Amino acid sequence: MILRALILALIIAGLDQAVKWFILLEVMDPPRVIEVTGFFNLVLTYNTGVSFGLFGSESEWRPFILAGVALAIVIGLFVWLSKEPTKMIALSVGLISGGAIGNVIDRFIHIGVVDFLSFSISWLPWRMFNPWPAFNLADSIIFVGVLVLLYDGLFLTPSKGNK
């Protein structure tokens, strides 16, 4: 299962990087806002922090610290997978790890993580996230991996207390 998750992670990271380079070199040259629908735009932003730009700073150590945290989480996920080798956990670890690795690569070759998907949710009664912070393919894949993990934990994995 570890090999499956690792292969999936490498495929996801490679796909993420290919999409980001396509966006950078073909779609956003020059950078601009491309309105796709009334609620979805392509934009170009560089996130120097973590989710929603949290912990962004100008420290020269910032990319190393954030990359170290991400890689520690990836290693922790693989250790967990070695103890709970199921297909669903392997799938979720591969998805989460691949997305995380894709974003870690960005921290070292760009000024931040390349984000380009922007949704406007103006129909909501509050305006806190309008537009929603831009994100990328890796972020979406990490989200799907977490959903798979939650599904497995809530509906598939028998509770240890029930054994």
XYZ file of C-alpha atoms in Angstrom:
163
model
C 0.000 0.000 0.000
C 2.894 2.374 0.707
C 4.201 1.982 -2.840
C 0.733 2.657 -4.282
C 0.369 5.798 -2.193
C 3.854 6.973 -3.133
C 3.245 6.433 -6.849
C -0.083 8.276 -6.607
C 1.601 11.133 -4.709
C 4.277 11.482 -7.380
C 1.662 11.438 -10.175
C -0.407 14.088 -8.377
C 2.640 16.296 -7.696
C 3.718 15.997 -11.338
C 0.226 16.770 -12.638
C -0.039 19.728 -10.279
C 3.286 21.132 -11.477
C 2.348 20.614 -15.145
C -0.941 22.482 -14.681
C 0.765 25.333 -12.799
C 3.433 25.727 -15.490
C 0.728 25.728 -18.181
C -1.124 28.452 -16.281
C 2.076 30.474 -15.803
C 3.482 30.145 -19.319
C 0.380 29.966 -21.507
C -2.701 31.260 -19.739
C -1.360 34.017 -17.479
C 1.290 35.521 -19.737
C 0.712 38.411 -19.098
C -0.976 38.068 -15.689
C -4.619 39.150 -15.752
C -8.074 38.178 -14.552
C -9.911 35.884 -16.947
C -13.635 35.752 -16.259
C -14.859 32.247 -17.017
C -18.345 32.546 -15.497
C -20.116 35.039 -13.273
C -18.785 33.233 -10.215
C -15.457 31.750 -11.414
C -12.304 33.499 -12.632
C -8.750 32.516 -13.432
C -6.291 34.765 -11.616
C -2.619 34.587 -10.723
C -1.569 34.897 -7.114
C 1.347 33.646 -5.061
C 0.473 32.465 -1.553
C 3.494 32.919 0.711
C 1.669 31.548 3.758
C -0.535 28.525 4.265
C -4.311 28.220 3.860
C -5.891 31.570 3.032
C -2.470 33.232 3.318
C -2.124 32.586 7.051
C 1.416 32.788 8.440
C 2.706 34.650 5.404
C 5.753 36.735 6.198
C 8.910 38.058 4.621
C 11.262 35.815 6.612
C 13.953 34.151 4.525
C 13.281 30.982 6.551
C 9.530 30.942 5.822
C 9.654 28.580 2.807
C 11.915 26.166 4.683
C 9.736 26.156 7.791
C 6.466 25.721 5.878
C 8.007 23.071 3.614
C 9.410 21.271 6.663
C 6.011 21.203 8.337
C 4.360 19.912 5.139
C 6.992 17.213 4.671
C 6.723 16.175 8.335
C 2.974 15.733 7.842
C 3.585 13.681 4.685
C 6.048 11.446 6.545
C 3.556 11.091 9.401
C 0.843 10.058 6.945
C 3.089 7.380 5.446
C 4.006 6.080 8.910
C 0.290 5.866 9.695
C -0.312 4.067 6.392
C 2.361 1.513 7.302
C 0.351 0.706 10.456
C -3.107 0.845 8.811
C -2.504 -0.444 5.251
C -5.950 -0.144 3.677
C -6.821 0.938 0.148
C -8.806 3.975 1.305
C -6.047 5.223 3.587
C -3.486 4.636 0.825
C -5.676 6.632 -1.562
C -6.093 9.510 0.875
C -2.384 9.529 1.833
C -1.427 9.555 -1.861
C -3.790 12.429 -2.630
C -2.868 14.548 0.394
C 0.866 13.884 -0.005
C 0.868 14.588 -3.734
C -0.889 17.909 -3.251
C 1.399 18.859 -0.381
C 4.527 17.979 -2.366
C 3.268 20.009 -5.337
C 2.865 23.048 -3.104
C 6.253 22.481 -1.424
C 7.916 22.519 -4.848
C 6.290 25.907 -5.525
C 7.790 27.398 -2.370
C 11.290 26.839 -3.739
C 10.869 27.687 -7.421
C 8.389 30.579 -7.175
C 7.858 33.408 -4.706
C 5.029 31.393 -3.158
C 2.489 28.709 -3.971
C 0.927 29.390 -7.377
C -2.837 29.855 -6.989
C -5.117 30.535 -9.945
C -8.685 29.359 -9.273
C -10.948 32.075 -7.874
C -14.611 31.691 -6.991
C -16.963 34.483 -6.015
C -19.697 33.498 -3.609
C -21.559 36.809 -3.577
C -24.902 35.052 -3.188
C -24.060 34.245 0.448
C -25.520 36.604 3.070
C -22.073 37.412 4.454
C -19.163 38.871 2.512
C -16.257 37.452 4.534
C -14.943 35.341 1.646
C -15.951 37.243 -1.434
C -14.139 36.454 -3.549
C -13.083 33.150 -2.010
C -9.288 33.076 -1.673
C -7.649 31.722 -4.825
C -6.445 28.128 -4.739
C -4.932 25.540 -7.077
C -5.220 21.931 -8.192
C -3.016 20.667 -5.333
C -5.271 22.355 -2.769
C -8.317 20.721 -4.364
C -6.671 17.302 -4.341
C -5.647 17.699 -0.694
C -9.280 18.538 0.103
C -10.501 15.414 -1.730
C -7.894 13.326 0.125
C -9.151 14.633 3.461
C -12.747 13.834 2.431
C -11.698 10.265 1.550
C -9.987 9.976 4.928
C -13.076 11.262 6.747
C -15.335 8.912 4.788
C -13.086 5.984 5.663
C -12.970 6.902 9.335
C -16.674 7.611 9.676
C -18.218 4.900 7.503
C -15.716 2.150 6.645
C -13.261 1.639 9.478
C -14.824 -0.256 12.364
C -14.488 1.505 15.691
C -11.801 -0.031 17.883
C -14.196 0.214 20.813
C -16.712 -2.024 19.020
C -14.355 -4.958 18.481
